[in-house]
Coordinates of C-alpha atoms and ligand atoms in Angstrom, one line a residue:
M1 CA 79.9 -72.8 -101.6
P2 CA 78.0 -70.0 -99.7
S3 CA 74.4 -70.7 -98.9
L4 CA 71.9 -69.4 -101.3
D5 CA 69.3 -68.5 -98.7
K6 CA 67.1 -65.5 -99.3
F7 CA 64.9 -63.3 -97.1
I8 CA 61.3 -62.7 -97.9
I9 CA 60.0 -59.6 -96.2
R10 CA 56.5 -58.3 -96.2
G11 CA 56.8 -54.6 -95.3
G12 CA 54.6 -52.4 -93.2
N13 CA 54.8 -53.8 -89.7
R14 CA 55.9 -51.7 -86.8
L15 CA 58.7 -52.9 -84.6
D16 CA 58.1 -53.0 -80.9
G17 CA 60.0 -54.8 -78.2
T18 CA 63.4 -55.6 -76.8
V19 CA 66.5 -57.0 -78.6
T20 CA 69.7 -58.3 -77.0
I21 CA 72.7 -57.0 -78.9
S22 CA 75.4 -59.6 -79.7
G23 CA 79.2 -59.2 -79.2
A24 CA 81.1 -57.0 -81.6
K25 CA 82.2 -58.9 -84.8
N26 CA 85.1 -56.5 -85.5
A27 CA 86.4 -56.7 -81.9
S28 CA 86.3 -60.5 -82.0
L29 CA 88.1 -60.5 -85.3
A30 CA 91.0 -58.7 -83.6
L31 CA 90.9 -60.5 -80.2
M32 CA 91.1 -63.9 -81.8
P33 CA 94.4 -63.5 -83.7
A34 CA 95.8 -61.7 -80.6
A35 CA 95.5 -65.1 -78.8
L36 CA 98.4 -66.3 -81.1
L37 CA 100.7 -64.1 -79.1
A38 CA 100.9 -66.5 -76.2
S39 CA 100.9 -70.3 -75.7
G40 CA 97.9 -71.6 -73.8
V41 CA 94.1 -71.4 -73.5
T42 CA 92.2 -68.1 -74.1
R43 CA 88.5 -67.8 -73.4
L44 CA 86.6 -64.9 -75.1
E45 CA 83.1 -64.4 -73.8
N46 CA 80.3 -62.7 -75.8
T47 CA 81.8 -63.9 -79.1
P48 CA 79.0 -63.8 -81.7
R49 CA 78.1 -66.9 -83.7
L50 CA 78.7 -65.5 -87.2
R51 CA 80.2 -66.6 -90.5
D52 CA 83.2 -64.2 -90.2
I53 CA 84.0 -65.7 -86.7
S54 CA 83.8 -69.3 -88.2
T55 CA 86.1 -68.1 -91.0
M56 CA 88.7 -66.7 -88.5
S57 CA 88.3 -69.9 -86.4
A58 CA 89.0 -72.1 -89.5
L59 CA 92.1 -70.0 -90.3
L60 CA 93.4 -70.3 -86.7
E61 CA 92.7 -74.1 -86.8
R62 CA 94.8 -74.4 -89.9
M63 CA 97.6 -72.9 -87.8
G64 CA 97.2 -75.5 -85.1
V65 CA 94.9 -73.7 -82.8
V66 CA 92.3 -75.8 -81.1
V67 CA 89.0 -73.9 -81.3
R68 CA 85.8 -74.6 -79.3
H69 CA 82.8 -72.3 -79.5
P70 CA 79.9 -73.5 -77.4
G71 CA 77.2 -70.8 -77.2
T72 CA 78.9 -67.4 -77.2
S73 CA 82.0 -68.5 -75.3
L74 CA 85.0 -69.0 -77.5
E75 CA 88.0 -71.0 -76.4
L76 CA 91.3 -71.0 -78.3
D77 CA 94.1 -73.3 -77.4
T78 CA 97.3 -72.0 -78.9
S79 CA 99.7 -74.5 -77.3
N80 CA 100.7 -76.1 -80.6
I81 CA 101.1 -73.7 -83.5
T82 CA 102.2 -75.6 -86.6
S83 CA 101.8 -73.2 -89.5
Y84 CA 102.3 -69.4 -90.0
E85 CA 100.3 -69.1 -93.2
A86 CA 97.0 -67.5 -94.1
P87 CA 96.0 -68.9 -97.5
Y88 CA 94.4 -67.1 -100.4
E89 CA 91.1 -69.0 -100.1
M90 CA 90.6 -67.6 -96.6
V91 CA 91.9 -64.0 -97.0
K92 CA 89.8 -63.5 -100.1
K93 CA 86.7 -64.6 -98.1
M94 CA 87.5 -62.2 -95.3
R95 CA 90.0 -59.4 -95.3
A96 CA 90.2 -59.4 -91.5
S97 CA 92.3 -62.6 -91.9
F98 CA 95.2 -60.2 -92.5
Y99 CA 95.2 -59.6 -88.8
V100 CA 97.2 -62.7 -88.2
L101 CA 100.2 -61.0 -89.8
G102 CA 101.3 -58.9 -86.8
P103 CA 101.0 -61.5 -84.1
L104 CA 102.8 -64.2 -86.3
V105 CA 105.7 -62.0 -87.1
G106 CA 105.8 -60.6 -83.5
R107 CA 105.9 -64.0 -81.8
F108 CA 107.3 -66.5 -84.4
G109 CA 109.4 -64.1 -86.6
Q110 CA 107.7 -65.3 -89.7
A111 CA 104.4 -65.2 -91.6
R112 CA 103.1 -65.9 -95.1
V113 CA 99.7 -64.2 -95.5
S114 CA 97.9 -63.8 -98.8
Y115 CA 97.8 -60.2 -100.1
P116 CA 94.2 -59.1 -99.9
G117 CA 92.6 -58.1 -103.2
G118 CA 89.9 -55.6 -103.7
C119 CA 86.6 -55.8 -101.9
A120 CA 83.0 -55.1 -102.8
W121 CA 83.4 -51.4 -102.6
G122 CA 86.8 -50.9 -104.3
P123 CA 90.4 -51.2 -103.4
R124 CA 91.3 -51.4 -99.8
P125 CA 95.0 -51.1 -99.5
V126 CA 97.2 -52.6 -96.7
D127 CA 100.2 -50.3 -97.3
L128 CA 100.0 -48.9 -93.8
H129 CA 100.2 -52.3 -92.2
L130 CA 103.2 -53.3 -94.3
K131 CA 105.1 -50.0 -93.8
A132 CA 104.6 -50.2 -90.0
L133 CA 105.9 -53.8 -89.9
E134 CA 108.9 -52.7 -91.9
A135 CA 109.5 -49.8 -89.5
L136 CA 109.5 -52.5 -86.7
G137 CA 112.3 -54.2 -88.6
A138 CA 110.4 -57.0 -90.5
D139 CA 111.7 -57.9 -93.9
I140 CA 108.6 -57.9 -96.2
Q141 CA 108.6 -59.6 -99.6
I142 CA 105.6 -60.0 -102.0
E143 CA 105.9 -63.5 -103.5
A144 CA 103.2 -65.1 -105.7
G145 CA 100.4 -63.0 -104.2
Y146 CA 101.6 -63.5 -100.6
V147 CA 103.1 -61.2 -98.1
V148 CA 106.1 -63.0 -96.7
A149 CA 107.4 -61.4 -93.6
S150 CA 110.3 -62.3 -91.4
A151 CA 112.3 -60.9 -88.5
K152 CA 114.6 -62.3 -85.9
R153 CA 113.0 -60.1 -83.3
L154 CA 111.0 -56.9 -84.1
R155 CA 112.4 -53.7 -82.6
G156 CA 110.4 -50.7 -81.4
A157 CA 109.9 -47.8 -83.7
D158 CA 108.2 -44.4 -84.0
I159 CA 105.3 -44.8 -86.4
T160 CA 103.0 -42.1 -87.8
F161 CA 100.0 -43.3 -89.8
D162 CA 99.0 -40.9 -92.7
V163 CA 95.5 -42.2 -92.4
S164 CA 93.8 -43.4 -89.3
S165 CA 93.3 -47.2 -89.9
V166 CA 91.6 -49.7 -87.6
G167 CA 93.3 -52.7 -89.2
A168 CA 96.8 -51.2 -89.4
T169 CA 96.6 -50.0 -85.8
G170 CA 95.5 -53.5 -84.7
N171 CA 98.2 -55.3 -86.7
T172 CA 100.9 -52.9 -85.5
L173 CA 99.9 -53.1 -81.9
M174 CA 99.9 -56.9 -82.0
A175 CA 103.4 -56.9 -83.6
A176 CA 104.8 -54.3 -81.2
V177 CA 103.9 -55.9 -77.9
L178 CA 106.7 -58.4 -78.3
A179 CA 109.2 -56.1 -80.0
D180 CA 112.4 -55.1 -78.4
G181 CA 112.0 -51.6 -77.0
T182 CA 109.5 -48.8 -77.3
T183 CA 107.0 -48.3 -80.1
V184 CA 105.0 -45.1 -80.6
I185 CA 102.0 -45.2 -82.8
R186 CA 100.8 -41.8 -83.8
N187 CA 97.4 -41.1 -85.4
A188 CA 96.3 -44.5 -84.1
A189 CA 92.7 -45.6 -84.6
T190 CA 90.5 -45.0 -81.5
E191 CA 87.6 -47.2 -82.5
P192 CA 86.2 -49.2 -79.5
E193 CA 87.3 -52.4 -81.2
I194 CA 90.9 -51.2 -81.0
T195 CA 90.6 -50.0 -77.5
Q196 CA 89.2 -53.5 -76.6
L197 CA 92.1 -55.2 -78.4
A198 CA 94.7 -53.0 -76.5
A199 CA 93.0 -53.7 -73.2
F200 CA 93.1 -57.5 -73.9
L201 CA 96.8 -57.3 -74.8
V202 CA 97.4 -55.6 -71.4
R203 CA 95.6 -58.5 -69.8
M204 CA 98.1 -60.8 -71.6
G205 CA 101.0 -58.8 -70.0
A206 CA 101.6 -56.2 -72.7
R207 CA 102.6 -52.7 -71.6
I208 CA 100.6 -50.1 -73.5
D209 CA 100.0 -46.4 -72.6
G210 CA 97.4 -44.1 -74.2
I211 CA 94.7 -46.7 -74.7
G212 CA 91.6 -45.0 -76.1
T213 CA 93.7 -42.1 -77.6
N214 CA 95.3 -41.7 -80.9
L215 CA 98.8 -41.8 -79.4
L216 CA 99.7 -45.3 -78.2
T217 CA 103.1 -46.1 -76.6
V218 CA 104.1 -49.8 -76.3
E219 CA 107.0 -51.1 -74.2
G220 CA 107.8 -54.4 -75.7
V221 CA 108.0 -57.4 -73.4
D222 CA 109.7 -60.8 -73.8
E223 CA 106.6 -62.9 -73.4
L224 CA 102.9 -62.7 -73.0
Q225 CA 100.5 -65.1 -71.2
S226 CA 97.1 -66.3 -72.4
A227 CA 94.2 -64.4 -70.8
N228 CA 90.4 -64.3 -70.8
D229 CA 88.2 -61.4 -71.8
T230 CA 84.6 -60.4 -72.4
N231 CA 83.8 -58.8 -75.8
I232 CA 82.1 -55.4 -76.1
P233 CA 78.7 -55.2 -77.7
D234 CA 78.3 -54.7 -81.5
R235 CA 77.7 -51.0 -82.0
I236 CA 76.8 -51.5 -85.7
E237 CA 74.3 -54.2 -85.0
A238 CA 72.8 -51.9 -82.4
G239 CA 72.6 -49.0 -84.9
T240 CA 71.0 -51.2 -87.5
F241 CA 68.1 -52.1 -85.2
L242 CA 67.7 -48.5 -84.3
A243 CA 67.5 -47.5 -88.0
A244 CA 65.0 -50.3 -88.7
T245 CA 62.7 -49.1 -86.0
A246 CA 63.0 -45.4 -86.9
A247 CA 62.1 -46.4 -90.5
A248 CA 59.3 -48.9 -89.8
G249 CA 57.9 -47.0 -86.8
G250 CA 57.7 -48.3 -83.3
R251 CA 59.5 -48.4 -80.0
I252 CA 62.5 -50.6 -79.3
T253 CA 64.8 -51.2 -76.4
L254 CA 68.3 -52.6 -77.0
E255 CA 69.9 -54.5 -74.2
H256 CA 73.6 -55.4 -73.7
V257 CA 74.7 -52.3 -75.6
E258 CA 77.2 -49.6 -74.8
P259 CA 75.5 -46.3 -75.5
Q260 CA 78.7 -44.3 -75.3
H261 CA 80.0 -46.1 -78.4
L262 CA 77.0 -44.8 -80.3
T263 CA 77.0 -41.1 -79.3
A264 CA 77.3 -39.7 -82.9
V265 CA 74.7 -42.2 -84.2
L266 CA 72.2 -41.5 -81.4
G267 CA 72.6 -37.7 -82.0
K268 CA 71.6 -38.2 -85.6
F269 CA 68.5 -40.3 -84.6
R270 CA 67.5 -37.4 -82.3
E271 CA 67.9 -34.9 -85.1
A272 CA 65.7 -37.1 -87.3
G273 CA 63.0 -36.7 -84.7
C274 CA 63.3 -39.9 -82.7
T275 CA 63.1 -40.0 -78.9
V276 CA 66.2 -41.7 -77.6
L277 CA 66.8 -42.6 -74.0
T278 CA 70.0 -44.3 -72.7
G279 CA 70.6 -46.4 -69.6
E280 CA 73.9 -47.9 -68.4
D281 CA 73.7 -50.7 -71.0
S282 CA 70.5 -50.1 -72.8
I283 CA 69.0 -47.7 -75.4
T284 CA 65.4 -47.1 -76.1
L285 CA 64.3 -45.4 -79.3
E286 CA 60.8 -44.3 -80.3
S287 CA 60.1 -43.3 -83.8
P288 CA 58.6 -39.9 -84.6
E289 CA 55.2 -39.1 -86.2
R290 CA 57.2 -37.7 -89.1
L291 CA 60.9 -38.2 -89.8
S292 CA 63.1 -35.2 -90.5
P293 CA 65.8 -35.4 -93.2
V294 CA 69.3 -35.4 -91.7
D295 CA 72.7 -35.2 -93.4
V296 CA 75.5 -37.5 -92.2
T297 CA 79.2 -37.5 -93.0
T298 CA 81.1 -40.6 -92.0
A299 CA 84.3 -40.2 -90.1
I300 CA 86.7 -42.1 -87.9
Y301 CA 85.5 -42.8 -84.3
P302 CA 83.9 -41.0 -82.5
G303 CA 82.3 -39.8 -85.8
F304 CA 79.4 -41.4 -87.6
P305 CA 80.7 -44.8 -88.7
T306 CA 80.9 -45.7 -92.4
D307 CA 79.5 -49.1 -91.4
M308 CA 76.1 -47.3 -90.6
Q309 CA 76.0 -45.2 -93.8
A310 CA 74.0 -47.7 -95.9
Q311 CA 71.4 -48.2 -93.1
W312 CA 71.0 -44.5 -92.6
M313 CA 70.4 -44.1 -96.3
A314 CA 67.5 -46.6 -96.2
L315 CA 66.0 -44.5 -93.4
M316 CA 66.4 -41.3 -95.2
A317 CA 64.8 -42.8 -98.3
V318 CA 61.4 -42.3 -96.6
A319 CA 62.1 -39.1 -94.7
P320 CA 60.2 -36.2 -96.3
G321 CA 62.7 -33.7 -97.7
T322 CA 66.3 -33.9 -98.9
S323 CA 69.3 -35.2 -97.1
V324 CA 73.0 -35.9 -98.0
V325 CA 75.1 -38.9 -97.0
T326 CA 78.8 -38.4 -97.5
D327 CA 81.3 -41.1 -96.9
T328 CA 84.8 -39.8 -96.2
V329 CA 86.3 -43.1 -95.1
Y330 CA 85.4 -45.2 -98.2
L331 CA 84.8 -42.9 -101.2
D332 CA 82.9 -45.4 -103.3
R333 CA 80.9 -47.4 -100.8
F334 CA 77.6 -47.0 -102.6
N335 CA 76.7 -50.5 -103.6
H336 CA 73.3 -50.3 -102.0
V337 CA 72.2 -47.3 -104.0
P338 CA 71.1 -49.0 -107.3
E339 CA 69.3 -51.6 -105.2
L340 CA 67.5 -49.1 -103.0
Q341 CA 66.5 -47.3 -106.3
R342 CA 64.9 -50.6 -107.4
L343 CA 62.7 -50.3 -104.4
G344 CA 61.7 -46.8 -105.4
A345 CA 64.2 -44.7 -103.5
R346 CA 65.3 -41.4 -105.1
I347 CA 69.1 -41.2 -104.7
E348 CA 71.7 -39.6 -106.8
V349 CA 75.4 -40.2 -106.2
N350 CA 78.0 -37.5 -106.9
R351 CA 81.5 -38.6 -106.1
N352 CA 81.4 -39.7 -102.4
A353 CA 78.1 -38.0 -101.6
A354 CA 74.6 -39.3 -102.1
V355 CA 71.6 -36.9 -102.3
I356 CA 68.5 -38.6 -101.1
R357 CA 65.0 -37.2 -101.8
G358 CA 62.6 -38.8 -99.4
V359 CA 59.6 -40.6 -101.0
E360 CA 56.3 -41.4 -99.4
R361 CA 56.7 -45.1 -99.9
L362 CA 59.0 -47.8 -101.2
T363 CA 57.7 -50.7 -103.2
G364 CA 58.8 -54.3 -102.7
A365 CA 61.1 -56.0 -105.3
T366 CA 63.9 -58.5 -105.6
V367 CA 67.2 -57.0 -104.6
M368 CA 70.6 -58.2 -103.6
S369 CA 73.9 -56.9 -102.5
T370 CA 77.5 -57.9 -102.4
D371 CA 78.4 -56.6 -99.0
L372 CA 77.3 -56.9 -95.4
R373 CA 76.0 -53.4 -94.5
A374 CA 74.5 -52.8 -97.9
S375 CA 72.5 -56.0 -97.4
A376 CA 71.4 -54.7 -94.0
S377 CA 70.1 -51.5 -95.6
L378 CA 68.1 -53.6 -98.1
I379 CA 66.5 -55.4 -95.2
I380 CA 65.5 -52.1 -93.6
A381 CA 64.1 -50.9 -96.9
G382 CA 62.2 -54.2 -97.2
L383 CA 60.6 -53.7 -93.8
I384 CA 59.1 -50.4 -94.9
A385 CA 58.3 -51.2 -98.6
D386 CA 54.8 -52.0 -99.7
G387 CA 54.3 -55.6 -100.6
S388 CA 57.0 -58.3 -100.6
T389 CA 60.7 -57.8 -100.9
E390 CA 63.2 -60.6 -101.6
V391 CA 66.7 -60.0 -100.4
L392 CA 69.1 -62.4 -102.1
R393 CA 72.6 -63.5 -101.0
V394 CA 71.7 -63.6 -97.4
Y395 CA 75.2 -65.1 -96.7
H396 CA 76.5 -61.5 -96.6
I397 CA 74.2 -60.8 -93.7
D398 CA 75.2 -64.0 -92.0
R399 CA 78.8 -62.7 -91.9
G400 CA 77.9 -60.0 -89.4
Y401 CA 74.4 -60.3 -88.0
E402 CA 73.5 -63.1 -85.5
A403 CA 70.0 -64.5 -86.3
I404 CA 68.8 -61.2 -87.6
E405 CA 65.5 -62.6 -88.9
L406 CA 64.7 -64.1 -85.5
K407 CA 65.5 -60.8 -83.7
L408 CA 63.4 -58.9 -86.2
R409 CA 60.5 -61.3 -86.0
N410 CA 60.5 -61.0 -82.2
L411 CA 59.9 -57.3 -82.8
G412 CA 56.9 -57.9 -85.1
A413 CA 58.5 -57.9 -88.5
D414 CA 57.3 -60.3 -91.2
I415 CA 60.6 -61.8 -92.4
Q416 CA 61.3 -65.4 -93.5
R417 CA 64.5 -67.1 -94.4
V418 CA 63.9 -69.4 -97.4
D419 CA 66.7 -71.9 -98.0
S420 CA 68.2 -72.7 -101.3
E421 CA 66.3 -76.0 -101.6
D422 CA 63.0 -74.1 -101.6
Y423 CA 63.6 -72.4 -104.9
Ligands
UD1_501 C1 87.6 -51.8 -90.3 C2 86.3 -52.6 -90.2 C3 85.3 -52.1 -91.2 C4 85.1 -50.6 -91.2 C5 86.5 -49.9 -91.3 C6 86.3 -48.4 -91.1 C7 87.2 -54.7 -89.3 C8 87.4 -56.1 -89.5 N1 86.6 -54.0 -90.3 O1 88.1 -52.1 -91.6 O2 84.1 -52.8 -90.9 O3 84.3 -50.2 -92.3 O4 87.4 -50.4 -90.2 O5 85.8 -48.1 -89.9 O6 87.4 -54.1 -88.2 N2 93.8 -47.5 -95.6 C9 94.9 -47.3 -96.3 N3 96.0 -48.1 -96.2 C10 96.0 -49.2 -95.3 C11 94.8 -49.4 -94.5 C12 93.7 -48.6 -94.7 O7 94.9 -46.4 -97.1 O8 97.0 -49.9 -95.2 C13 92.6 -46.6 -95.7 C14 91.3 -47.4 -96.2 O9 91.3 -47.4 -97.6 C15 90.2 -46.5 -95.7 C16 90.8 -46.0 -94.3 O10 92.2 -46.2 -94.4 O11 90.0 -45.4 -96.5 C17 90.2 -46.7 -93.1 O12 90.3 -48.1 -93.3 P1 90.6 -49.1 -92.1 O13 90.3 -48.4 -90.8 O14 91.9 -49.7 -92.2 O15 89.5 -50.2 -92.3 P2 89.7 -51.8 -92.0 O16 90.5 -52.0 -90.8 O17 90.0 -52.5 -93.2

């Protein structure tokens, strides 16, 4: 039963100060299953303490992995794997559970992983993952809602993805590293989380060329060894704090961040009138006197990430003028729109584009959302709305933001978590 905590936000405070950015959730969710590819102890530093990470830990524990997570150092002991299954209850909670498929088939020649259903913003297919595994020689059957995959040993193949997919690239890489022969992955995802995964696989002994490009070549090896790694910073958490500050007004410095991962996003903040300075691992943003409306179109990396689209819309809701946010990655990811409208935003959605007419002020109300980034956009809206905003279903936020209310409070926001017993 997920927690029924809610946030109560009193809007109007400026945000000033410094925030330390946590490790990237989506990179951790790929690195953790990669540990299954070898027997032994893996240590992953800068692993955020999030609900999605606990879900992945619980899934790995069911397979026999011994997990310890003191602070932000995650230790996985994969010496005694006893099960090759990802059950429905877990995959339905978190689609990234599907990442165990590639490493299980690659190393153990078998896997039984629940077929993911739809998600909060529509169908999210896994056809590319399955086609790639079949190309690598796996036999794939769908039985009682499960993907049942088996192979004696996978063999290298030449794979071209029709669509650039983070998950399918990750799964295919993890399967191919132990395959017999050469695998070529064309139109591979180049998101930093995939680059991090590939680099980690190389630390484990994998042979991968083209890391960071959309053409990956993998020479399969017979065995991998456990390795340690340090996770990259979370570029979406970083972008969310920047959007909150640009909207609420103020000056913020992010520490432990990788500015290069945010090039497209920082460009948009500059266009909106913000002053943005970058250091080696820091970003400082100062809000403008008056925001300018700026269109964004989401795209694969290095484009503007779909995971920042909802937060950008909250910002544009109070930028004088008209802007358009178009999502080309997920065509119907607009859950947050009706809730932002409840706070007074003027937004109209036509197919995969939202037209936002900036208003002078938003007004507090009770809102909720069924997904992580949509919930983040509601928090931003709450920070700028007059009066009090209650954001329900905080458990979505806890999936992907580490102690967001504490970090925001340190910047001067008035935000409280109220636990379920209090109402
Ligand atoms: C990952 C991220 C998610 C982010 C998304 C896009 C994780 C855990 N999640 O999700 O936060 O929003 O990348 O940056 O890293 N597609 C297919 N067939 C497939 C797989 C994908 O058609 O088999 C399509 C999807 O519907 C979508 C596009 O490919 O339109 C990109 O999705 P993908 O990159 O696979 O997203 P995820 O890996 O699920």
